[in-house]
Amino acid sequence: MDADCVLLLPGVCQVLLDSGRSLPDDTTLEKLLDWLTGITEADKEGSLLEVHPCLLEFISFVVCKTSSDPSVISFTLKLCGLMGATEDGFKRLQESSVLDLAFSRQHWHEAGLWEDPCIRIGWIQGLRSMLLHSKALSFFVQADLTAQLLQLQTDTSLFVASAANQMLAHILLFFQPVMSAGCNTIGKKHWEDKRTQASIIGPGVTMDTSEDYDAVLAVTSKYLQESLVPKENTQFHQSLQTLKLLGLLLAQARPPLRDQLLQTAADPLEEVVTAGCSQLTLPLMDVVLAAYSSSTGEGVPDQHVARLLSSMLTMSKPADLIQAAAALLSRGHPDSVHAAQAVRILLLPLDLITGQALLGTNTAADKHRFSMVDQLKSKTSCISMICVCLTNTPQISLMPADLLPCPSASIVTAVLSLLRICSGDSSSSPAGCPEVFRNVISSGKVQKSALEALTGLSSSPGVKGMLIEVLAVLIEYLNHPDSDPIVLHKSYQAVVQWLSVCVDLSFTTDKLQQDLVEVVKKRVCDMRWEVRDSTVEFLGKLAGVLVSAKVAPDTSEVLLGGCCSASLLREALQDPESYVRASAISALAQTLAHSWQQGAAPTQQQTDIVSRLLEILSQDTEGFARRAVVQYFIAWFSSRSSSTSRSPSTSTCSTSPLLMNSVSTVLSLGSADLDWEVKVHTLELAELLLDEAFLGHRGYRKGSDTHLALPHPYAVVSDQTCTLHTHNRKRTEGMDSDLAIRLKTLVEQGVFSVLLSGLVDCDRPVSLKACQLLIKFRETVCPVSIEAPEETVAEVSCELPGWGWGQDISKTLGMTMSDQAKVADIAANGAHVFDSEDCKENVNKGGDSVCVRVCEVLRSLGLDAKLDILIQSSDHVHNSPLSLLQDILTAGAAHSHPDTQPGQEVIVDCY
């Protein structure tokens, strides 16, 4: 513990005793406990109670007086458990007579505090933290806390009930007997709490703990036998909690504990299955599958468990039967017999509604047919069951053929028939159940589930030949006047997914092409912006799928029957909704990607599109569209540069003039945008220019290899800085001349100005990205390992504006550049090159634009020090235990100050 924290800790304890209600915020105590937990984990040998006696005094006072705020008492109980997690700490707490009082339920009852859930949670979590050694287990048993913990299984607070559940499972699993030799590889690591990582396997049952462990197991086993079967409707909650506890235990128990649990619970579980309690179906299935999985780890599954699983798949209530079968498949089918049975159960509703005979004849599911039909006649039950069935059809279609009652193509046909029924067309299902049709007609929920299922079924074996039939149904949905926007969106997704696996479109009919053209033209002008957005997004994804599949470049035109998607997307750029404009821009990038990769000369239409995009970037009031514009040019530049494997020396000259002329404008506009994401994307574009200019020079690597990759722009990152590459090889005059040319080109394109403006940006992600790129820039053109760059490189200069970011950079240079670093005028253009005094004067006067040498700027900005600051979290100054303790003390002082007004807030920097 830090010395400053040691000095403050006694005062903090006093504040918590005197003014618990005045803490800075609701999470202060949790943060304090986390800090103390970390110290305890780091020093397992010592005891905080010995080093910091104020903690023991604090615990004793709170436990004995019971007058503190409930949140402080709860914190104290957790702290007491944490301190007792080591045998030395446990001994000190016992000697102080604290433990018996702290974990006495009667003590808190008499104080009138037990009814507060906060106290009960602290009591449970304190015990859980402490129960890591045999002495703590003995204390737990001798205090008869097992029965009290079992009573909390049905606590009115769900948080308390769940904590009690987890606590009891922890005791039985952590102290369970160690497996005999030869069985050590069976089972899983059963506890992953941070506080027990050092003892992850648990101490097991020893001579010292055997009697105590057996006592806990005996009480728990009796509770399981009595509580699993609900005696009346009011006991469903108790049965549910007991099933959850049993599921936790069976999933991680090893022999002999697992065998004892199965022997205890087998008969009650069969009673629960027979009782047919719908509320318990899913937790019951969890228990049965957990038992089945743990027993099959050793070979043949337990006969009781296998019988239970069979019973679950023959339940009398159709809704429960469907849930049980779905649960079995979602957790992995345990064996072929039960898996095949579950498949037939799940396909039965689809079979009955559509009449597609998915199950054949004489199947085991026949006995459920009549009860299932009766259940399907109820609209609520029908929709629920058919949606569960549809959700599982993609997984079913991918199962081994010997488990399926029909080919995958038949399942696709049934889903298509259901979609037709939903839209009011039952002609394709003459053998279906007309009494059920009315429940699914116009049901948006069933339509969405069916379309999702159809999308997933596209990858099933043997279904590619159904593309025309699938597209016909989807086009009908896209053209239906009453289709919901979400239904239309899912229809588009299904079209794209099927085309991605069936890219040979030469056999599509003219009518199909015409219908698709008409529906796309219709929907791109829909009154609902969500529909327009889905339509333009579809056009882009369609083009992207066809390009990635490397099909003929005119395939999309063939599919759309000559309809030019680029023209439709160009019109969508004028859409009044910003989301639609952004989607149209992204879709255009996907549509034009093929021509970019081929290096084709830009058409007049593409030129007009670029003009419109630059207009959006400069004038659009919404950030979505502006971000999409910059990403459009990133995609264009990336597609062009990656289309051929040409060398860096030839790539620039083969670049489209339209692209390069536009890039400079994009850099200028994007770097001045108010949206930080636009500025970050602009820096990404600048990085592509750096990659193209410097790749192959001085061991330059692309950005992804050399700088930090953040999971999120505002996320906390590690203390590692960028990898800086130094170069000691001899440079030739020709190489330096070529490097100077490239450097000058980057300056003229505005890349260097974009990086400098980003460096002083107020948004941390922008500044961080710019700093990383500038370091790469510096290490390429004038690495710090070389005292002075070559003359041709050193003479390259750039212009700093006399306002905004230019002033900020000038100020930085004025403070850091040496007075001796005077530079001469550049005779070539007559510009004046600033030194440090000029920079200071320019900042003071807000003067005109001036020129500075690039290498001098790169070496004078203190980039490495700035990067060290930027990679820290935004709250790193206050994110410390010392700050937390100071905040608590400040709050306590304000609370006790006589001038403090009631309700007056204390402003703190609590992390």
Short mmCIF file of N, CA, C and O in Angstrom, two decimals, residues 849-898:
data_model
loop_
_atom_site.label_atom_id
_atom_site.label_comp_id
_atom_site.label_asym_id
_atom_site.label_seq_id
_atom_site.Cartn_x
_atom_site.Cartn_y
_atom_site.Cartn_z
N SER A 849 0.37 33.52 -42.57
CA SER A 849 0.93 32.18 -42.70
C SER A 849 2.43 32.25 -42.92
O SER A 849 2.95 33.17 -43.55
N VAL A 850 3.13 31.26 -42.37
CA VAL A 850 4.59 31.21 -42.49
C VAL A 850 5.02 29.79 -42.83
O VAL A 850 4.23 28.86 -42.72
N CYS A 851 6.25 29.65 -43.27
CA CYS A 851 6.78 28.34 -43.63
C CYS A 851 7.75 27.85 -42.56
O CYS A 851 8.53 28.63 -41.99
N VAL A 852 7.69 26.57 -42.30
CA VAL A 852 8.64 25.92 -41.39
C VAL A 852 9.14 24.66 -42.06
O VAL A 852 8.47 24.08 -42.91
N ARG A 853 10.34 24.25 -41.69
CA ARG A 853 10.89 23.03 -42.26
C ARG A 853 10.26 21.81 -41.59
O ARG A 853 10.15 21.75 -40.37
N VAL A 854 9.88 20.86 -42.40
CA VAL A 854 9.16 19.68 -41.93
C VAL A 854 9.96 18.92 -40.88
O VAL A 854 9.46 18.58 -39.81
N CYS A 855 11.23 18.64 -41.18
CA CYS A 855 12.04 17.85 -40.25
C CYS A 855 12.24 18.57 -38.92
O CYS A 855 12.23 17.95 -37.85
N GLU A 856 12.40 19.90 -39.00
CA GLU A 856 12.58 20.67 -37.76
C GLU A 856 11.32 20.60 -36.90
O GLU A 856 11.39 20.47 -35.68
N VAL A 857 10.17 20.66 -37.56
CA VAL A 857 8.91 20.58 -36.82
C VAL A 857 8.76 19.20 -36.19
O VAL A 857 8.40 19.07 -35.00
N LEU A 858 9.03 18.16 -36.96
CA LEU A 858 8.87 16.80 -36.45
C LEU A 858 9.77 16.53 -35.25
O LEU A 858 9.39 15.80 -34.33
N ARG A 859 10.95 17.12 -35.23
CA ARG A 859 11.88 16.89 -34.13
C ARG A 859 11.62 17.80 -32.94
O ARG A 859 12.15 17.55 -31.85
N SER A 860 10.82 18.82 -33.13
CA SER A 860 10.65 19.81 -32.06
C SER A 860 9.30 19.74 -31.35
O SER A 860 9.08 20.47 -30.40
N LEU A 861 8.42 18.88 -31.81
CA LEU A 861 7.07 18.86 -31.24
C LEU A 861 6.96 17.99 -29.98
O LEU A 861 5.90 17.97 -29.35
N GLY A 862 8.02 17.28 -29.63
CA GLY A 862 7.93 16.41 -28.44
C GLY A 862 6.88 15.33 -28.60
O GLY A 862 6.06 15.10 -27.70
N LEU A 863 6.90 14.65 -29.74
CA LEU A 863 5.84 13.68 -30.07
C LEU A 863 5.81 12.50 -29.10
O LEU A 863 4.73 12.02 -28.73
N ASP A 864 6.99 12.02 -28.71
CA ASP A 864 7.02 10.85 -27.84
C ASP A 864 6.40 11.16 -26.47
O ASP A 864 5.65 10.34 -25.93
N ALA A 865 6.71 12.32 -25.94
CA ALA A 865 6.14 12.70 -24.65
C ALA A 865 4.63 12.89 -24.77
O ALA A 865 3.86 12.52 -23.87
N LYS A 866 4.21 13.47 -25.88
CA LYS A 866 2.77 13.69 -26.09
C LYS A 866 2.04 12.36 -26.22
O LYS A 866 0.92 12.20 -25.71
N LEU A 867 2.67 11.40 -26.90
CA LEU A 867 2.05 10.09 -27.07
C LEU A 867 1.87 9.41 -25.71
O LEU A 867 0.85 8.76 -25.45
N ASP A 868 2.88 9.55 -24.84
CA ASP A 868 2.77 8.95 -23.51
C ASP A 868 1.56 9.48 -22.75
O ASP A 868 0.91 8.75 -21.99
N ILE A 869 1.25 10.73 -22.97
CA ILE A 869 0.08 11.34 -22.31
C ILE A 869 -1.21 10.86 -22.97
O ILE A 869 -2.19 10.52 -22.30
N LEU A 870 -1.22 10.82 -24.30
CA LEU A 870 -2.45 10.51 -25.03
C LEU A 870 -2.91 9.06 -24.83
O LEU A 870 -4.11 8.79 -24.89
N ILE A 871 -1.97 8.15 -24.63
CA ILE A 871 -2.38 6.75 -24.49
C ILE A 871 -2.93 6.45 -23.11
O ILE A 871 -3.46 5.37 -22.87
N GLN A 872 -2.84 7.40 -22.20
CA GLN A 872 -3.43 7.22 -20.88
C GLN A 872 -4.92 7.51 -20.96
O GLN A 872 -5.40 8.23 -21.83
N SER A 873 -5.67 6.94 -20.02
CA SER A 873 -7.10 7.20 -19.99
C SER A 873 -7.35 8.66 -19.63
O SER A 873 -6.52 9.31 -19.00
N SER A 874 -8.52 9.14 -20.01
CA SER A 874 -8.82 10.55 -19.78
C SER A 874 -8.91 10.89 -18.29
O SER A 874 -8.81 12.05 -17.92
N ASP A 875 -9.12 9.88 -17.43
CA ASP A 875 -9.22 10.16 -16.00
C ASP A 875 -8.04 9.61 -15.23
O ASP A 875 -8.14 9.33 -14.03
N HIS A 876 -6.89 9.44 -15.91
CA HIS A 876 -5.76 8.79 -15.26
C HIS A 876 -5.25 9.56 -14.04
O HIS A 876 -4.70 8.97 -13.12
N VAL A 877 -5.45 10.87 -14.04
CA VAL A 877 -4.95 11.66 -12.91
C VAL A 877 -5.73 11.32 -11.64
O VAL A 877 -5.19 11.27 -10.54
N HIS A 878 -7.03 11.06 -11.80
CA HIS A 878 -7.88 10.83 -10.64
C HIS A 878 -8.19 9.35 -10.43
O HIS A 878 -8.82 8.99 -9.45
N ASN A 879 -7.77 8.52 -11.35
CA ASN A 879 -8.06 7.09 -11.26
C ASN A 879 -7.01 6.41 -10.38
O ASN A 879 -6.19 5.65 -10.84
N SER A 880 -7.07 6.68 -9.08
CA SER A 880 -6.07 6.14 -8.17
C SER A 880 -6.69 5.97 -6.79
O SER A 880 -7.63 6.68 -6.41
N PRO A 881 -6.19 5.01 -6.01
CA PRO A 881 -6.68 4.84 -4.64
C PRO A 881 -6.50 6.10 -3.79
O PRO A 881 -7.36 6.43 -2.98
N LEU A 882 -5.39 6.80 -4.00
CA LEU A 882 -5.15 8.01 -3.22
C LEU A 882 -6.25 9.03 -3.45
O LEU A 882 -6.75 9.66 -2.51
N SER A 883 -6.63 9.20 -4.72
CA SER A 883 -7.70 10.15 -5.04
C SER A 883 -9.02 9.72 -4.40
O SER A 883 -9.78 10.55 -3.90
N LEU A 884 -9.28 8.41 -4.40
CA LEU A 884 -10.50 7.91 -3.78
C LEU A 884 -10.54 8.23 -2.30
O LEU A 884 -11.55 8.72 -1.77
N LEU A 885 -9.44 7.97 -1.60
CA LEU A 885 -9.39 8.25 -0.17
C LEU A 885 -9.53 9.75 0.10
O LEU A 885 -10.21 10.16 1.05
N GLN A 886 -8.90 10.55 -0.73
CA GLN A 886 -9.01 12.01 -0.57
C GLN A 886 -10.44 12.48 -0.77
O GLN A 886 -10.93 13.36 -0.07
N ASP A 887 -11.13 11.89 -1.73
CA ASP A 887 -12.53 12.27 -1.99
C ASP A 887 -13.41 11.95 -0.78
O ASP A 887 -14.29 12.73 -0.40
N ILE A 888 -13.18 10.78 -0.18
CA ILE A 888 -13.97 10.40 0.99
C ILE A 888 -13.72 11.36 2.14
O ILE A 888 -14.65 11.81 2.83
N LEU A 889 -12.46 11.71 2.36
CA LEU A 889 -12.13 12.66 3.42
C LEU A 889 -12.73 14.03 3.16
O LEU A 889 -13.22 14.70 4.07
N THR A 890 -12.69 14.45 1.90
CA THR A 890 -13.27 15.76 1.54
C THR A 890 -14.77 15.77 1.80
O THR A 890 -15.32 16.74 2.34
N ALA A 891 -15.44 14.68 1.42
CA ALA A 891 -16.88 14.59 1.65
C ALA A 891 -17.19 14.60 3.14
O ALA A 891 -18.15 15.23 3.59
N GLY A 892 -16.36 13.90 3.92
CA GLY A 892 -16.57 13.88 5.36
C GLY A 892 -16.39 15.24 5.99
O GLY A 892 -17.16 15.64 6.87
N ALA A 893 -15.39 15.98 5.52
CA ALA A 893 -15.15 17.32 6.06
C ALA A 893 -16.31 18.26 5.74
O ALA A 893 -16.74 19.05 6.57
N ALA A 894 -16.83 18.14 4.52
CA ALA A 894 -17.95 19.00 4.13
C ALA A 894 -19.20 18.65 4.93
O ALA A 894 -19.99 19.52 5.29
N HIS A 895 -19.36 17.37 5.23
CA HIS A 895 -20.54 16.94 5.99
C HIS A 895 -20.51 17.47 7.42
O HIS A 895 -21.54 17.84 7.98
N SER A 896 -19.32 17.51 7.98
CA SER A 896 -19.20 17.95 9.37
C SER A 896 -19.03 19.45 9.51
O SER A 896 -19.05 19.98 10.62
N HIS A 897 -18.88 20.16 8.39
CA HIS A 897 -18.66 21.62 8.45
C HIS A 897 -19.95 22.31 8.85
O HIS A 897 -21.01 22.06 8.28
N PRO A 898 -19.91 23.21 9.81
CA PRO A 898 -21.16 23.85 10.27
C PRO A 898 -21.82 24.71 9.21
O PRO A 898 -23.01 24.98 9.29
#
